[in-house]
XYZ file of C-alpha atoms in Angstrom:
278
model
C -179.803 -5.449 42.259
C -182.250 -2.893 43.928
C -181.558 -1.691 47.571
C -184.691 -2.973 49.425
C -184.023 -0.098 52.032
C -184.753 2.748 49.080
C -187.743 0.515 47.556
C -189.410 0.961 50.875
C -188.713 4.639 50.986
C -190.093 5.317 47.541
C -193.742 3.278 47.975
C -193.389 5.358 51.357
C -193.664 8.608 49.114
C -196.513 6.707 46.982
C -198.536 6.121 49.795
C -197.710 9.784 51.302
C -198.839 11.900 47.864
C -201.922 9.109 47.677
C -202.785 9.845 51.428
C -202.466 13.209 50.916
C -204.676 13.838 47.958
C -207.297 12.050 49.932
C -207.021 14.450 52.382
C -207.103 16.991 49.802
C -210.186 16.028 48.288
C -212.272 15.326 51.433
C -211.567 19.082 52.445
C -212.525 20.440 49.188
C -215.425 18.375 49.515
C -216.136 19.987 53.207
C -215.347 23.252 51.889
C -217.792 23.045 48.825
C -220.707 22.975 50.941
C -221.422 18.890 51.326
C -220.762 16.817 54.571
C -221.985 19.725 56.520
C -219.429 22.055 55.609
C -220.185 25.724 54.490
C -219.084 26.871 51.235
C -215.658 29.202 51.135
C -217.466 32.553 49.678
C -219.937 32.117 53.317
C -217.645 30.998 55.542
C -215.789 33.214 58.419
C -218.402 35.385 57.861
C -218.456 35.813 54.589
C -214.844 37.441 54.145
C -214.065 35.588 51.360
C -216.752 36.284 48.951
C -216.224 37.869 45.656
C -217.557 41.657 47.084
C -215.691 41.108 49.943
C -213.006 43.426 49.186
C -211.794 45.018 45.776
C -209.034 42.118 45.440
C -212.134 39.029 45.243
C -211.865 37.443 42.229
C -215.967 36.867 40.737
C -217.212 33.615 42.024
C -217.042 31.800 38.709
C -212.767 32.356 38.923
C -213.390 29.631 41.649
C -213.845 26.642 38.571
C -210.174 26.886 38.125
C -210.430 24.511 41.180
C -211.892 21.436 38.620
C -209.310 21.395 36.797
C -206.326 21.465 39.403
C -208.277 19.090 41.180
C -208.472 16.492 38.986
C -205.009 17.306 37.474
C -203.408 16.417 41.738
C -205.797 13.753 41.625
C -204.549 12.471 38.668
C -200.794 12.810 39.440
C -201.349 10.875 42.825
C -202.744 7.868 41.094
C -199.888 8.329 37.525
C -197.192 8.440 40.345
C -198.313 5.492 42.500
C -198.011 3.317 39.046
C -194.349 1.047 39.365
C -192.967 2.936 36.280
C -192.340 6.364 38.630
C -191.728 4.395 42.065
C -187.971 5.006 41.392
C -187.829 7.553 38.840
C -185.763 10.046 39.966
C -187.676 13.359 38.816
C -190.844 11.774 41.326
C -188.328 11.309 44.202
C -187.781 15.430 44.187
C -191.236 16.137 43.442
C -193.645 13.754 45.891
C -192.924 15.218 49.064
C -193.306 18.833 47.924
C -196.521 18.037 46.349
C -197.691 16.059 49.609
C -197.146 18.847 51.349
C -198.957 21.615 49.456
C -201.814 19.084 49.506
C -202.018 18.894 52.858
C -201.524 22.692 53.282
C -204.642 22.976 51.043
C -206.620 20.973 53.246
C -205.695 22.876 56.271
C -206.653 26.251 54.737
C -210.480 25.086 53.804
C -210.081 23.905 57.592
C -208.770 27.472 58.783
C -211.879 29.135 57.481
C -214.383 26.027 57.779
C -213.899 27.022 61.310
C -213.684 30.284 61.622
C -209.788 30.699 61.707
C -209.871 33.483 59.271
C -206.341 34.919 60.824
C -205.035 31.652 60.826
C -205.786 30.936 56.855
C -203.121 33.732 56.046
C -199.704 32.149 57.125
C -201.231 29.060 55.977
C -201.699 30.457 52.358
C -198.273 32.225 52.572
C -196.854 28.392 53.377
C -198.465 27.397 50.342
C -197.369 29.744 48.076
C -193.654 29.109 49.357
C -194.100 25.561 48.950
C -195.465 26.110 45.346
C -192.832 28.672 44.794
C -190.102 26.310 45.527
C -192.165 23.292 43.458
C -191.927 25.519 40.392
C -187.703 25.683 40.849
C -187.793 22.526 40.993
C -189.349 22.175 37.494
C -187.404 24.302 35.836
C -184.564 21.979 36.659
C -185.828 19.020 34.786
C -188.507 18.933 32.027
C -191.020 16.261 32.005
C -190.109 13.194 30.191
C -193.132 12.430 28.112
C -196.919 14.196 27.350
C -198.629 12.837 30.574
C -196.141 14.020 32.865
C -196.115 17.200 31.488
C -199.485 17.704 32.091
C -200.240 16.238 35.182
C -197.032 17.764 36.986
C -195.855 20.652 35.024
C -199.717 22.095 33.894
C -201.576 20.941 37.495
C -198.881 22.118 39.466
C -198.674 25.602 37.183
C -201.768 26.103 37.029
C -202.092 25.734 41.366
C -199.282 27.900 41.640
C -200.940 30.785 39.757
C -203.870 30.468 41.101
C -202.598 30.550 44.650
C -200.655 33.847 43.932
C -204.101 35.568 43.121
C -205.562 33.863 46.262
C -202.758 34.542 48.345
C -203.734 38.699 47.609
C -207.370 38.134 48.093
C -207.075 36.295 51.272
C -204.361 38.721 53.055
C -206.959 41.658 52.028
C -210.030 40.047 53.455
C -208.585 39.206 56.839
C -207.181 43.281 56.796
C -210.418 44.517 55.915
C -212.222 42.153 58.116
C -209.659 43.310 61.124
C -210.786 46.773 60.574
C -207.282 47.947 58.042
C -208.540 51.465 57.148
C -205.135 51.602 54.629
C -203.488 54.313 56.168
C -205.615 56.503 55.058
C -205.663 56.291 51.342
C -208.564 55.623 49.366
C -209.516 51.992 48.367
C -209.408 51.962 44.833
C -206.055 52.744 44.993
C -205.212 49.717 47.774
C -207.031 48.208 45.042
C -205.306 48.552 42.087
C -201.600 49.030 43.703
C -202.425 45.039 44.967
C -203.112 43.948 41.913
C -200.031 45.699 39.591
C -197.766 43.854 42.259
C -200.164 40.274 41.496
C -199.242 41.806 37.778
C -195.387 41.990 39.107
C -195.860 38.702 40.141
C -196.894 37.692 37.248
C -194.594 38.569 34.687
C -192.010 37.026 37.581
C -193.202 33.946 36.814
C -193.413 34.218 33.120
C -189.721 35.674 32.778
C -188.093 32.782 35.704
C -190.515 29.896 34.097
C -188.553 30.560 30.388
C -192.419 30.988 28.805
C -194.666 28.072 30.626
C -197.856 28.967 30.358
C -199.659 27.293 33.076
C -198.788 29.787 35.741
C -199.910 32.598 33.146
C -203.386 31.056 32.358
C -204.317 30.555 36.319
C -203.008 34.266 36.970
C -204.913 35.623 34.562
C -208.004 33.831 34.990
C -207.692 35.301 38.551
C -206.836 38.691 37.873
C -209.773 38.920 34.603
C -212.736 37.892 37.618
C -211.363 40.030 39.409
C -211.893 42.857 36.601
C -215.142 41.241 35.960
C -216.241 41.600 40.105
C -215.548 45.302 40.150
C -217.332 46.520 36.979
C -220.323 44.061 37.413
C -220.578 43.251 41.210
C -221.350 44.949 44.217
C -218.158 45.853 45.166
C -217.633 48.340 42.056
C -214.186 49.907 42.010
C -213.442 51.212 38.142
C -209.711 51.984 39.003
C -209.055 48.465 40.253
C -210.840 46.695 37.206
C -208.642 48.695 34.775
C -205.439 47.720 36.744
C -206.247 44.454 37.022
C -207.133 44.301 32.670
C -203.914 45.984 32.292
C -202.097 43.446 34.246
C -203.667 40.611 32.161
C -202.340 42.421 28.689
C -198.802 42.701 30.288
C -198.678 39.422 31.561
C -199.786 37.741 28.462
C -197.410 40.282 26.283
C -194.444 39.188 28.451
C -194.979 35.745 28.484
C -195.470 35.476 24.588
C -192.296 37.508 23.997
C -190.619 35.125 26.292
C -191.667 32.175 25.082
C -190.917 33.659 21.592
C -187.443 34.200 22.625
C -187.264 30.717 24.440
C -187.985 29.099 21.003
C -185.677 30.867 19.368
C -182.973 29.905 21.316
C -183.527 26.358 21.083
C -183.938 26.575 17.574
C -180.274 28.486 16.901
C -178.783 25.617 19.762
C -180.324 23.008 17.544
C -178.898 24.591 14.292
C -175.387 25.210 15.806
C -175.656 21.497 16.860
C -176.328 20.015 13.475
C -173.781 22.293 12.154
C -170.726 21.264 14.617
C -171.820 17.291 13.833
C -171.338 18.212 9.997
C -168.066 19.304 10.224
């Protein structure tokens, strides 16, 4: 028999990841430019756009959104369904995702109004949270197809993302603050930011054992930002070339990894038929 107590405390974390994606989804619709709101690249002056600094990705990076989108959208309705009120794997993962949701929402609010400063710790939060989500998967794989793409790929693909954004944002509130970098010369700010995004990277492909979400996000994010220096305003030749080398490593590393990963399961698999024989 089913203790009513925790049956009320998991449609409580239903209703929480629901309400939150709402909230989600009305800021990115604010922060797109409808309902009066102005679009990301224009707001707080501007200090986001793609020639803000040498770290902005190109505006087209920004797509990557759809897809997360729909994928958080998608996991809040897949997790409301009665199969995952109890399932255990949900019960660790709702809250965390409730709260980078809302997190979200509060950074398009940060710059909607002008709270450029603000956005920073606000991003760092996020990454944390996402950071701490990712442990959490690597703990327990998904049970079936849908979860793995809904969770595992949405929540991959947001956390790679956010590590790109998290470097873009920190250098447009610097540069917006008046950060003269000590000194040196921008393209190498430039390019020393992104080999630690490409540190970052290959981080997340070594700890992840080989997923590939984190790794596609990343590298979308670091390739516009290749793209945005050779082509846009903001030219910076030394920064483009770190960031294309960061891609090829990234990629490299998380091929050999998952390479290896396969491997292993493969000889486990082997040495397990081979044990039930004798």
């Amino acid at each position: 028999m089913s203790n009513p107590s925790t049956g009320r405390s998991d449609r409580l974390r239903q209703i929480v990841v629901i309400s939150s994606a709402t909230f989600a989804v009305i800021g990115a619709f604010v922060g797109s430019g409808a309902a009066g709101g102005i679009p990301i690249n224009e707001a707080s002056g501007g200090a986001l756009a793609a020639d803000a600094t040498l770290i902005a990705p190109g505006g087209p990076a920004f797509a990557i959104w759809t897809p997360i989108y729909l994928g958080l959208v998608g996991y809040a309705v897949w997790q409301a369904l009665p199969a995952q009120k109890a399932d255990a794997r949900q019960r660790r993962l709702g809250y965390p995702i409730a709260l980078s949701l809302v997190l979200n929402a509060f950074w398009i609010l940060s710059v909607q109004f002008d709270l450029l400063p603000l956005s920073v710790p606000v991003i760092v939060a996020l990454l944390l949270v996402l950071v701490g989500f990712f442990r959490l998967l690597r703990r327990s794989p998904p049970r079936n197809l849908i979860e793995a793409i809904l969770v595992d790929g949405t929540m991959g693909l947001y956390l790679g993302w956010v590590s790109v954004a998290t470097a873009a944002n920190i250098a447009a509130v610097l540069v917006t603050a008046g950060f003269t970098g000590f000194g040196l010369d921008p393209d190498l700010w430039g390019a020393l930011v992104i080999a630690l995004a490409g540190l970052v990277g290959v981080g997340l492909a070594v700890y992840g054992r080989g997923r590939w979400a984190p790794t596609v996000a990343l590298v979308w994010g670091l390739a516009w930002v290749a793209v945005a220096r050779l082509t846009g305003s903001a030219l910076s030749t030394p920064t483009a070339v770190a960031a294309i080398v960061a891609v090829i490593v990234i990629v490299i590393v998380v091929v050999a990894v998952t390479i290896r990963a396969r491997g292993r399961r493969g000889s486990n698999s082997t040495s397990g038929e081979t044990q039930h024989e004798h």
